[in-house]
Coordinates of C-alpha atoms and ligand atoms in Angstrom, one line a residue:
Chain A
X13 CA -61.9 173.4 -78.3
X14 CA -58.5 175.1 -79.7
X15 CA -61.0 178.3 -80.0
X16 CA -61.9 178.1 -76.3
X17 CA -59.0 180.4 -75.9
X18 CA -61.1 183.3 -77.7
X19 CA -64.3 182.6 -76.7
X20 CA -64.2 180.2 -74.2
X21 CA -67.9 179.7 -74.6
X22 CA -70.7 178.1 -74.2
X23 CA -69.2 176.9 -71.1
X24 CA -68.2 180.0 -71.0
X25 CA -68.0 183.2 -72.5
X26 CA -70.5 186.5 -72.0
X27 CA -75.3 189.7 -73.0
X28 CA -78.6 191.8 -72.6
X29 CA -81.8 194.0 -73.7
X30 CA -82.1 195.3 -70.6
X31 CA -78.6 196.8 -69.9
X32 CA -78.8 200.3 -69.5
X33 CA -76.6 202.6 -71.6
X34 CA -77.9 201.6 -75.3
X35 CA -80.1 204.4 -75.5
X36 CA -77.6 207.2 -75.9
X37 CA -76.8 208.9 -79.6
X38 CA -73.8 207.3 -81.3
X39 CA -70.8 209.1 -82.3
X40 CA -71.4 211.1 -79.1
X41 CA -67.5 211.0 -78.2
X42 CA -66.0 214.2 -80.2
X43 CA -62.8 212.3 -81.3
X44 CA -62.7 208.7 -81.4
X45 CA -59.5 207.4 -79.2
X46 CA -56.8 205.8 -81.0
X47 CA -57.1 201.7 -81.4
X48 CA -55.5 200.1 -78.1
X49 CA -54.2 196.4 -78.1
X50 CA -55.9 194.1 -75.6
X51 CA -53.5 194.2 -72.4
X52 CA -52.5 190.9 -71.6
X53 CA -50.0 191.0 -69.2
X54 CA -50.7 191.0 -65.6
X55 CA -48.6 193.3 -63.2
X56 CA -46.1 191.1 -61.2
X57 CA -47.3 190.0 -58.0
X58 CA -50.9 189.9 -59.0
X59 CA -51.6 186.6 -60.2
X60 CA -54.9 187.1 -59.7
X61 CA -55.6 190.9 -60.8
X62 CA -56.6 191.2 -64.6
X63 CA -53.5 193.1 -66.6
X64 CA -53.9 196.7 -65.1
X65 CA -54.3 199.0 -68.4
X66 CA -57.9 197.3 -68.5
X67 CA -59.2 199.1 -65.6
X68 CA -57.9 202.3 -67.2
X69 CA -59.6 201.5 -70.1
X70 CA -63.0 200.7 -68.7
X71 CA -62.7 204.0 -66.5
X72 CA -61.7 206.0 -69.5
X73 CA -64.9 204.3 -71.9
X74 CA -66.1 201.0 -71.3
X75 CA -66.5 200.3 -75.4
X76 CA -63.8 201.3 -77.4
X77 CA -62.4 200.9 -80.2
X78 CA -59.4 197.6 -80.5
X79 CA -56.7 197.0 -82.6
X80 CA -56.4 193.4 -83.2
X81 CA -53.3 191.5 -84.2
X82 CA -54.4 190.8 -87.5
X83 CA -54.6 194.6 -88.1
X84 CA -58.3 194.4 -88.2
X85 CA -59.9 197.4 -86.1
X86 CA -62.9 196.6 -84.0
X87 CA -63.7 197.4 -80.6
X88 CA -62.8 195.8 -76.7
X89 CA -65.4 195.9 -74.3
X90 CA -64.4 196.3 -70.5
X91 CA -67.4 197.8 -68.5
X92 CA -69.9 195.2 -66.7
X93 CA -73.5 196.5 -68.1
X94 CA -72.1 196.7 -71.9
X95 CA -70.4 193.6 -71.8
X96 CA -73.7 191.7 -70.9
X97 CA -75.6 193.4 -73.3
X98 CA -73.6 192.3 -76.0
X99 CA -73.4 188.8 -74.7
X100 CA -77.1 189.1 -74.7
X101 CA -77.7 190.7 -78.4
X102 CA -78.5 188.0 -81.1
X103 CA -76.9 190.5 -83.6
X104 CA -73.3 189.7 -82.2
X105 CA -72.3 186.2 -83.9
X106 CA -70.3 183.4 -82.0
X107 CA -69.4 182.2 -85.1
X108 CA -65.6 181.6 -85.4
X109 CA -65.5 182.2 -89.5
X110 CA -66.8 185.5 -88.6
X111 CA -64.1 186.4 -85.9
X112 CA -60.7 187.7 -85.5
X113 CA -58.7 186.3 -82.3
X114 CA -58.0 189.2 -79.9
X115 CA -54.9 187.1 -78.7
X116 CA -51.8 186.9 -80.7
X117 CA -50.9 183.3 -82.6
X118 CA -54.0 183.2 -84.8
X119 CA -54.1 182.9 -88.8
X120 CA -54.5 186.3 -89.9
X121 CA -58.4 187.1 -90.7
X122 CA -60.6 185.0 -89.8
X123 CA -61.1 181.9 -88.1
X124 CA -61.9 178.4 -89.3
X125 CA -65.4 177.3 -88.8
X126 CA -66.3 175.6 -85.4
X127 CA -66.2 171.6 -86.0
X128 CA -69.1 169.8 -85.2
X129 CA -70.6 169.5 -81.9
X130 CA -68.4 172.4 -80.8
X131 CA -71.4 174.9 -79.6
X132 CA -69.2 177.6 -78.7
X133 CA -68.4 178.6 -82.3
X134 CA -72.0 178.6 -83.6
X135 CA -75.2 180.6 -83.7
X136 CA -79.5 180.0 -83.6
X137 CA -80.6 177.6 -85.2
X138 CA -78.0 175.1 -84.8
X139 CA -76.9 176.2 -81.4
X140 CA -80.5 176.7 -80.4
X141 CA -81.3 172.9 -81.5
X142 CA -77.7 171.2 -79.9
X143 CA -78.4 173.3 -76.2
X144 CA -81.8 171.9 -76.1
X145 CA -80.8 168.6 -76.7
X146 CA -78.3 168.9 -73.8
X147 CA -79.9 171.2 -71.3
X148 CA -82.0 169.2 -69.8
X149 CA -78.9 166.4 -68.8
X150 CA -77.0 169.8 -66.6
X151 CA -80.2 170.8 -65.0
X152 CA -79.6 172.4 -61.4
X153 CA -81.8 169.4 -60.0
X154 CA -79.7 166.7 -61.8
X155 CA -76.0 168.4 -61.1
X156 CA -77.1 168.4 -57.2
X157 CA -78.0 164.8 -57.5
X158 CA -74.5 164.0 -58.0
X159 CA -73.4 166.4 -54.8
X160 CA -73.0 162.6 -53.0
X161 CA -70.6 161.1 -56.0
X162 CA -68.6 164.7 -55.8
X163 CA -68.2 164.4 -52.2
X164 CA -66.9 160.7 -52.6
X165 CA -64.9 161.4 -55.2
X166 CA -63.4 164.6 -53.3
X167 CA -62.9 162.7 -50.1
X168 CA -61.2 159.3 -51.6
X169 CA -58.3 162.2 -53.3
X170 CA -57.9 163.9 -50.0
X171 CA -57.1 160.6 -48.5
X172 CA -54.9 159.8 -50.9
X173 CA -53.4 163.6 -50.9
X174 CA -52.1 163.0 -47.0
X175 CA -51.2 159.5 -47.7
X176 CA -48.8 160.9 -50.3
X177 CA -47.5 164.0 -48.5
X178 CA -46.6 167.0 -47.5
X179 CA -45.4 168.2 -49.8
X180 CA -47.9 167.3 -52.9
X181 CA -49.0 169.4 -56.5
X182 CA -52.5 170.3 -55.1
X183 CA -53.4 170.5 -59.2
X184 CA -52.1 166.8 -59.5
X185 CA -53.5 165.5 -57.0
X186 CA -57.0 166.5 -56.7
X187 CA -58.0 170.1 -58.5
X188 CA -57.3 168.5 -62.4
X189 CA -58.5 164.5 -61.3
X190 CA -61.7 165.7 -59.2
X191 CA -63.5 167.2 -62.3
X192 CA -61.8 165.0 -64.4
X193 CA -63.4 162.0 -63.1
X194 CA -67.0 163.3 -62.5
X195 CA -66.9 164.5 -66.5
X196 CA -65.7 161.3 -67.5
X197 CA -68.4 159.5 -65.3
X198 CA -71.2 161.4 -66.6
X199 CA -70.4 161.4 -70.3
X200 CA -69.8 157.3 -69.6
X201 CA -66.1 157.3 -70.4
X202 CA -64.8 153.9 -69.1
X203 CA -62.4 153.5 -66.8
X204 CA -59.5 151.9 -69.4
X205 CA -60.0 154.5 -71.7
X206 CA -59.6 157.8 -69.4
X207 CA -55.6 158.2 -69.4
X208 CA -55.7 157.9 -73.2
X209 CA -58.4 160.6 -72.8
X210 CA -56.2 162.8 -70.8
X211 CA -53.3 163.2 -72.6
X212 CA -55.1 164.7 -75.5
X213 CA -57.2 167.4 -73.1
X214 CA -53.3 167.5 -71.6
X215 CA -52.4 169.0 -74.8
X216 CA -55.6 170.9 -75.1
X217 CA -54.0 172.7 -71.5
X218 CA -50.2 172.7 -72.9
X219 CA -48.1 175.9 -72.7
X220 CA -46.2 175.1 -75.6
X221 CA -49.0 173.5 -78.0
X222 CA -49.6 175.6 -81.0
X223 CA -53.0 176.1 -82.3
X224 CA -52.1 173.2 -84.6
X225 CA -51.5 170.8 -82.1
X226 CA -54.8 171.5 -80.0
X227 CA -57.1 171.2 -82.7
X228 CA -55.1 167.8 -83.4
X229 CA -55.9 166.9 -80.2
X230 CA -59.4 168.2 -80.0
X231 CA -60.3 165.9 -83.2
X232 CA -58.3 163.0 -81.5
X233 CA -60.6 163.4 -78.2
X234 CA -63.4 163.9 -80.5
X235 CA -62.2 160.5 -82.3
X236 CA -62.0 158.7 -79.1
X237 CA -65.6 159.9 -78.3
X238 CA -66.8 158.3 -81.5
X239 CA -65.1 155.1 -80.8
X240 CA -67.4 154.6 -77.7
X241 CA -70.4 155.9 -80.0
X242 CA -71.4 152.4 -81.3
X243 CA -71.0 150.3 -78.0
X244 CA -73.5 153.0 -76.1
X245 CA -76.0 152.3 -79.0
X246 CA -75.5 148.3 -78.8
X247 CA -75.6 148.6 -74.6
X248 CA -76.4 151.8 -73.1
X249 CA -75.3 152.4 -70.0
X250 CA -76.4 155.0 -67.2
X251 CA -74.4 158.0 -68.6
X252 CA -75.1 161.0 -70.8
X253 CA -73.5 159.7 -74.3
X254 CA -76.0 156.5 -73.9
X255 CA -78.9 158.8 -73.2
X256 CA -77.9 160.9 -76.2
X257 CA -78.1 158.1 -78.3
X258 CA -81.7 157.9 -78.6
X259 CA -81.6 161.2 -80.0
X260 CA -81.8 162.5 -83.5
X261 CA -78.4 163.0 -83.0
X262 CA -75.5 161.2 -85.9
X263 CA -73.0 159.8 -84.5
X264 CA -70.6 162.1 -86.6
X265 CA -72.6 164.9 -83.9
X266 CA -72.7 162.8 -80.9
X267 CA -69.1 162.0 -81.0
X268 CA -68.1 165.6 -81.8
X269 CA -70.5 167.0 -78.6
X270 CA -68.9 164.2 -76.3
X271 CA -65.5 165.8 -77.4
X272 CA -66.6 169.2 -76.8
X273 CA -68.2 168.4 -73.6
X274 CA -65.0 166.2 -72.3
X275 CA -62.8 169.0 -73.2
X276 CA -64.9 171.6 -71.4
X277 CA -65.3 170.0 -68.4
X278 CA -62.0 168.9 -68.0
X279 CA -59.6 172.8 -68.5
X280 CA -62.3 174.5 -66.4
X281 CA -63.3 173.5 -63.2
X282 CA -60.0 172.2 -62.4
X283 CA -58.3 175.7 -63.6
X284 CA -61.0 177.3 -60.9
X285 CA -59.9 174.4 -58.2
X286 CA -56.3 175.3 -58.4
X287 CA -56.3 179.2 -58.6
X288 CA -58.8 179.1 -56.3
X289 CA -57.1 177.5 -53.8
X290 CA -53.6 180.0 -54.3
X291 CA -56.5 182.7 -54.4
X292 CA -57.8 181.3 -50.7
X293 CA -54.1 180.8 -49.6
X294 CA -53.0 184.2 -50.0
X295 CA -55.8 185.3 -48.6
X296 CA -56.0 183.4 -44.8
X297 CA -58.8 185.2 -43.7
X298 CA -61.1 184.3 -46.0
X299 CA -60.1 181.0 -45.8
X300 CA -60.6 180.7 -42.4
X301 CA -64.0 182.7 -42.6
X302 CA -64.9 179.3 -45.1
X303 CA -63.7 176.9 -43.0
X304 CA -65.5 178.2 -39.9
X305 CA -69.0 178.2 -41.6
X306 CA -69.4 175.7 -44.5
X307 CA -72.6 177.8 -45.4
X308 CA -70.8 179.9 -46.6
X309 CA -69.7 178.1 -49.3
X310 CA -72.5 178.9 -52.1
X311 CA -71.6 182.9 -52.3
X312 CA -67.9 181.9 -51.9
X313 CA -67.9 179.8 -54.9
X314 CA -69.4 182.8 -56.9
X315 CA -67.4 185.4 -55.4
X316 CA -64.3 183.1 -56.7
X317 CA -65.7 183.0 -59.9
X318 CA -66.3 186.8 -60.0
X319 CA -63.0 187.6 -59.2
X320 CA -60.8 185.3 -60.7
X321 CA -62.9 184.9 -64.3
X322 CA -60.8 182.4 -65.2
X323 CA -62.2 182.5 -69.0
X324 CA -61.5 185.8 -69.2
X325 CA -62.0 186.7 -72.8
X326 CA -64.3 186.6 -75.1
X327 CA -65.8 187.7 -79.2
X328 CA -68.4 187.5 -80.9
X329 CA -68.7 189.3 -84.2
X330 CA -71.2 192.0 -85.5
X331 CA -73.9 190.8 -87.9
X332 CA -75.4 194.4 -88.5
X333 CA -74.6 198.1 -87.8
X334 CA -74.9 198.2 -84.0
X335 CA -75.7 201.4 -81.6
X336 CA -74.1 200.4 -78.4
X337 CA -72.9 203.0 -75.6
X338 CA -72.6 205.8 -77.7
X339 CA -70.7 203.9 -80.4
X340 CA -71.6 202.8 -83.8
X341 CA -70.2 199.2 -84.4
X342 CA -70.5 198.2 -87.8
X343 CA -71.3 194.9 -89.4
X344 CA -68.5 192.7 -89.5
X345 CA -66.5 194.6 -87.0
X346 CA -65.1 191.5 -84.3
X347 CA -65.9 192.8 -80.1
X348 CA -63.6 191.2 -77.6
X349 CA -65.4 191.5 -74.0
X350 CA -62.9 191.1 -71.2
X351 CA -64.8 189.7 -68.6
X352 CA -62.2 189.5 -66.5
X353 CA -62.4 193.8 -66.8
X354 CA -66.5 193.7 -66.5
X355 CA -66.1 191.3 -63.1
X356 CA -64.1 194.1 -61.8
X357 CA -66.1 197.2 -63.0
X358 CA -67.0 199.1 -59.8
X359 CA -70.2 200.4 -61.3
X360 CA -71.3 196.9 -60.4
X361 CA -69.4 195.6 -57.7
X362 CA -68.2 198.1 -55.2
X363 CA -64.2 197.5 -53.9
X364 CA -64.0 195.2 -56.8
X365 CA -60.8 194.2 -56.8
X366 CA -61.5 193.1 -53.0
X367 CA -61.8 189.1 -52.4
X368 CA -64.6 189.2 -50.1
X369 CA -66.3 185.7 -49.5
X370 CA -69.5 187.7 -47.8
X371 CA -70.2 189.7 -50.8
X372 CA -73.6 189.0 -52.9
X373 CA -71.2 188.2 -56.3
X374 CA -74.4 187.6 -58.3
X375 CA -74.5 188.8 -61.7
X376 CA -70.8 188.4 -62.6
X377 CA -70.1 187.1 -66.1
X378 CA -67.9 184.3 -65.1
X379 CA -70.2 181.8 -67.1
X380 CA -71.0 184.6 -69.1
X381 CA -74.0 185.5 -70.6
X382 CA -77.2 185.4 -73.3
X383 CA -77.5 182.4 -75.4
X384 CA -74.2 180.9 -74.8
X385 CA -73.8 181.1 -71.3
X386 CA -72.3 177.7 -69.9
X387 CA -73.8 174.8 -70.2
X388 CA -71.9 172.6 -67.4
X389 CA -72.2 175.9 -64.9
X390 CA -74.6 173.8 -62.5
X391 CA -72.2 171.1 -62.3
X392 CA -68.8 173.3 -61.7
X393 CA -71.1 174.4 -59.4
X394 CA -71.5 171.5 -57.3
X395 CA -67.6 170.5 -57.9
X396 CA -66.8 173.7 -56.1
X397 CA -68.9 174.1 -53.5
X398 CA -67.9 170.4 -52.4
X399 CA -64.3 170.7 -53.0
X400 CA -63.6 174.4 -51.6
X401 CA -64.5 173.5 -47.8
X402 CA -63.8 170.3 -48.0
X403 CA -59.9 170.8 -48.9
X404 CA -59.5 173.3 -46.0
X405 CA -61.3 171.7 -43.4
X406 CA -59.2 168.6 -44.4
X407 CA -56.3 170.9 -44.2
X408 CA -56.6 173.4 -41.5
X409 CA -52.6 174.2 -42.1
X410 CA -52.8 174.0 -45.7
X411 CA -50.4 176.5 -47.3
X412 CA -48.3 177.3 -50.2
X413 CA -44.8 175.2 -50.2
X414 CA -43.1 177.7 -52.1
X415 CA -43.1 181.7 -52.2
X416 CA -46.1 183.0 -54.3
X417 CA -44.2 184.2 -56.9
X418 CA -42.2 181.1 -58.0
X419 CA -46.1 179.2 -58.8
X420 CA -46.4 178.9 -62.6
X421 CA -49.1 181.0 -63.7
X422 CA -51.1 179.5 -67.0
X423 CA -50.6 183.7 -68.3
X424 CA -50.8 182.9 -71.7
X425 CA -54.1 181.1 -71.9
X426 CA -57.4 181.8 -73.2
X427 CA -58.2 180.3 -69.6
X428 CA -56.3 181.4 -66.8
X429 CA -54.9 179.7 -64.0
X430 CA -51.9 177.7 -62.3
X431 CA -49.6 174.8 -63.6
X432 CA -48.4 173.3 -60.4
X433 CA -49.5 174.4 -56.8
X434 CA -46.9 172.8 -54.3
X435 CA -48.4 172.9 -51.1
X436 CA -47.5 171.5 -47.8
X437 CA -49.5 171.2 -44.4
X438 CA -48.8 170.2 -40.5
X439 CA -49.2 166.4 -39.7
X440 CA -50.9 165.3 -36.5
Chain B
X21 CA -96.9 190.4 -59.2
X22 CA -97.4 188.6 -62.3
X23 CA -94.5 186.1 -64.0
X24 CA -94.9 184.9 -67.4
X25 CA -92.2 182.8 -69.3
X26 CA -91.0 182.7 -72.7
X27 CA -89.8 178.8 -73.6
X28 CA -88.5 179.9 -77.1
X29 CA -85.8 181.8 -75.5
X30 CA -85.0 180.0 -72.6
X31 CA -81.6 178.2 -73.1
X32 CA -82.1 176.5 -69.6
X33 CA -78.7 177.9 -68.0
X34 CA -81.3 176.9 -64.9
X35 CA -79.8 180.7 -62.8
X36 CA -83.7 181.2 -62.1
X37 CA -84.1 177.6 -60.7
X38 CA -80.7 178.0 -59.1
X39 CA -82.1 181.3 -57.6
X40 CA -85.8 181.2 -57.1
X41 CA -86.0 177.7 -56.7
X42 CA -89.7 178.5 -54.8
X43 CA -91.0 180.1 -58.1
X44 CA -89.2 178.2 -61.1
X45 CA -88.0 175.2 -61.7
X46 CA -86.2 173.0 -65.2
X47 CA -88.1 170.6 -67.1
X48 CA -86.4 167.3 -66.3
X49 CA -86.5 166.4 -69.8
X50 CA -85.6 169.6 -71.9
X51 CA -84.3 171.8 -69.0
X52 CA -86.5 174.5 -70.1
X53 CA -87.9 176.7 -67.8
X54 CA -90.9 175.8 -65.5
X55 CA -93.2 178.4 -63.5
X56 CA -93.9 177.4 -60.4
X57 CA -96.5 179.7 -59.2
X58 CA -97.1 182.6 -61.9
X59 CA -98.2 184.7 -58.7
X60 CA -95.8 184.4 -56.1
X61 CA -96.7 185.4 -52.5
X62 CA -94.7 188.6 -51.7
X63 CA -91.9 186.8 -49.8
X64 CA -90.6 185.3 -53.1
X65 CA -91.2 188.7 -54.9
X66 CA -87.4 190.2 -54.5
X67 CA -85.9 186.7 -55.7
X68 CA -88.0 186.5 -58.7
X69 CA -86.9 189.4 -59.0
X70 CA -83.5 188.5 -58.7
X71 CA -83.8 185.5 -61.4
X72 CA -85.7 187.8 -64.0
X73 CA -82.9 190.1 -63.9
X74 CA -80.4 187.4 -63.9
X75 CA -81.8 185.4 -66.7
X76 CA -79.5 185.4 -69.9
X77 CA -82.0 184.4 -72.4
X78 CA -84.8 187.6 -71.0
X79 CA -87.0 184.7 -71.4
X80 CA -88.6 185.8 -68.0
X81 CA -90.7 188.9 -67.3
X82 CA -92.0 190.5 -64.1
X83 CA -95.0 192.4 -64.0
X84 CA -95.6 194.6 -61.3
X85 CA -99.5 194.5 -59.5
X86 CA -100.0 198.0 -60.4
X87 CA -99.1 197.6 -64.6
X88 CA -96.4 199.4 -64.4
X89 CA -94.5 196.4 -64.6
X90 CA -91.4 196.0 -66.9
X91 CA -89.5 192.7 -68.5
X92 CA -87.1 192.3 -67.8
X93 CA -86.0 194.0 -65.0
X94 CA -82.5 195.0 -64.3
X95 CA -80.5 192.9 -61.8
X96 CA -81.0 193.8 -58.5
Ligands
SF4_18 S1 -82.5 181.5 -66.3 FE1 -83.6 182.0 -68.2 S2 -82.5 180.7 -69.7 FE2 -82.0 179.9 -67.7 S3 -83.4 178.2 -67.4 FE3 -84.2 180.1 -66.4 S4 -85.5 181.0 -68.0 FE4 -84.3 179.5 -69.0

């Protein structure tokens, strides 16, 4: 999932028919503003604030056109209603051949093709025929059948958390290990073959790994995967790849989705788990607001999602001429939606750049939208809204262990979020 | 109110069962969409509602008692 940084995808990135604002005349705009460069760097201080030119941008025209590093010229989307109708519009391709990375560090034109089982780089048919083969196994009734196992797992790492401090790496010692273990449970990874597992989504996470390097990691996961493939056909077991195996599925595909899916479910949820939790500490009030009423927790888990939109970025291609907010996108022309930007559009969410727990954060983009909306959203789901209260009701004194800015912020990823969080609390 | 569903495009993302769980529900096998009750009782109207609009696939569509119904409808 090297490409997750561009469109983090079907776990994540952004679409829609019904979004207002298609039906004006293109080329409405008298003189077309000069290409910008996606903003990338977020102001000091505000770890959690997309990088500031983008609300200029959406404020000054939510679709405009983009200079990418390659020297191609497409467009950016930032505004909430266009972004999801082009998430939503079949006539924007996912697929990677046909893009051009909006982040700097790519091969110049455009990308290699997705590798197989990788649904994020793909379009109908072969997407259509891979999500129905998985869909049903991340139902909403299926993920909440696991809410027990989520709060075992949650509770035995909380244990072991004030066993092992104050002061402890909150994303060491339970926001990376608590997804980690539910993905590899699901999928059926076994229990001697997880750490060799995690160094290679380690590197998938890495700072300093190339693009190289993460798609050599992302076929060693994937190899891993297909190691297991045979065994679950000889002796299933009670786990997704053994289910899968009595589909039409190859092995080639099966091991390639079970790489796809480990590598997705472990940079995601945990990325939300630990910038969460620095989002919740710096903001005390709305911590306490969760811990006093664990209801709460459903709409806080979205209202996270909205405002942090961890996978913040996202591209999908043009396959024809398109007539979109007053602009005429032409075929081939790559569209980079900044989610992050749309989750913050005021148009849809009044004092966006607010963290309020008791707003109604529906409709954000987080998991994004139209065909390739995430897959696993009904599980991080159920992650979060067990491991959210449950840390700070655990913790009632939980804070940061160092000042705010000295917390390494993942900045340079396609998904955002923190390195380390030290954090320290008052024993009994 | 009348609800109709469009399997082909559903991609089973399961917001409308995580929504309107009264109204729509996921196949356990494919986790395609399911229609509860294709005429909800008027309680459930503004969270059908609520899923239609929320729906990334516009596989679901809302029409309205009087005709003047629409699919899908805008969020909220
Ligand atoms: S929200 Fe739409 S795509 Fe998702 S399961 Fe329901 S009908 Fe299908």
């Amino acid at each position: 999932m090297q490409h997750e940084q561009i469109a983090p995808s079907d776990l994540s990135a952004p679409s829609d028919l019904s979004a207002p604002a298609t039906g004006q005349t293109a080329h409405q705009a008298a003189a077309q503003p000069e290409p910008v460069t996606l903003p990338l760097t977020r102001a000091a201080g505000c770890p959690f604030d997309p990088p500031a030119e983008l609300a200029e941008l959406r404020e000054q025209q939510p679709l405009r056109p983009m200079r990418y590093p390659d020297g191609h010229v497409g467009w950016l989307a930032t505004g909430h209603a266009v972004t999801r109708a082009i998430a939503a519009d079949p006539r924007f391709s996912s697929r990677y051949e046909l893009l051009r990375l909006p982040l700097p560090g790519g091969p110049p034109g455009p990308l290699p093709p997705a590798q197989i089982g990788d649904l994020t780089g793909i379009d109908a048919p072969e997407h259509t025929r891979y999500r129905r083969l998985l869909a049903g196994k991340f139902t909403v009734r299926r993920m909440r059948l696991l809410t027990e196992r989520v709060e075992q797992i949650t509770a035995d790492h909380l244990d072991a958390m004030e066993r092992q401090g104050p002061v402890v790496d909150l994303v060491q010692a339970f926001a990376h290990p608590v997804p980690a273990l539910m993905i590899c449970e699901l999928l059926g990874v076994p229990q001697s073959d997880r750490a060799g597992f995690q160094e290679h989504a380690a590197v998938l996470s890495s700072p300093d790994a190339g693009l190289e390097a993460q798609m050599a990691a992302l076929t060693a996961l994937t190899e891993c995967v297909g190691e297991l493939v045979p065994a679950k056909r000889a002796h299933p077991t009670d786990d997704l790849l053994s289910d899968l195996t009595t589909s039409e599925l190859t092995d080639e595909e099966l091991a390639g989705i079970g790489g796809f899916l480990l590598a997705a479910g472990l940079d995601t949820t945990a990325n939300m788990l630990g910038l969460g939790t620095f989002a919740l500490l710096s903001h005390p009030e709305q911590a306490a607001a969760l811990r006093a009423d664990p209801g709460l927790a459903d709409q806080a888990v979205e209202e996270l999602l909205r405002y942090l939109s961890i996978a913040h970025t996202g591209v999908r291609a043009a396959l024809e001429d398109v007539e979109l907010d007053g602009q005429l996108i032409k075929a081939g022309d790559t569209v980079t939606v900044s989610v992050s930007a749309a989750n913050r559009d005021p148009l849809k969410f009044p004092d966006p750049d607010t963290l309020d727990l008791q707003r109604k954060a529906t409709g954000h983009l987080a998991f994004g939208h139209g065909a390739h909306q995430c897959l696993g959203q009904q599980l991080a789901r159920v992650e979060m809204r067990v491991a959210f209260p449950a840390l700070f009701r655990r913790f009632p004194t939980l804070r940061l262990a160092v000042p705010p800015e000295d917390v390494p912020l993942r900045d340079a990823m396609n998904i955002h979020g923190v390195y380390q969080l030290p954090v320290t609390w008052d024993k009994e | 109110m009348h609800l109709s569903i469009d399997r082909d495009r559903c991609i089973g993302a399961g917001m409308c069962a995580l929504t309107a769980p009264e109204v729509f529900d996921q196949d356990a096998e494919d986790g395609l969409v399911v229609l509860r009750t294709a005429a909800p009782p008027p309680g459930l109207h503004a969270g059908a509602r609520l899923a239609a609009g929320l729906c990334p696939a516009a596989a679901l569509t809302v029409t309205e008692q009087d005709g003047a119904g629409s699919s899908p409808p805008g969020e909220q």
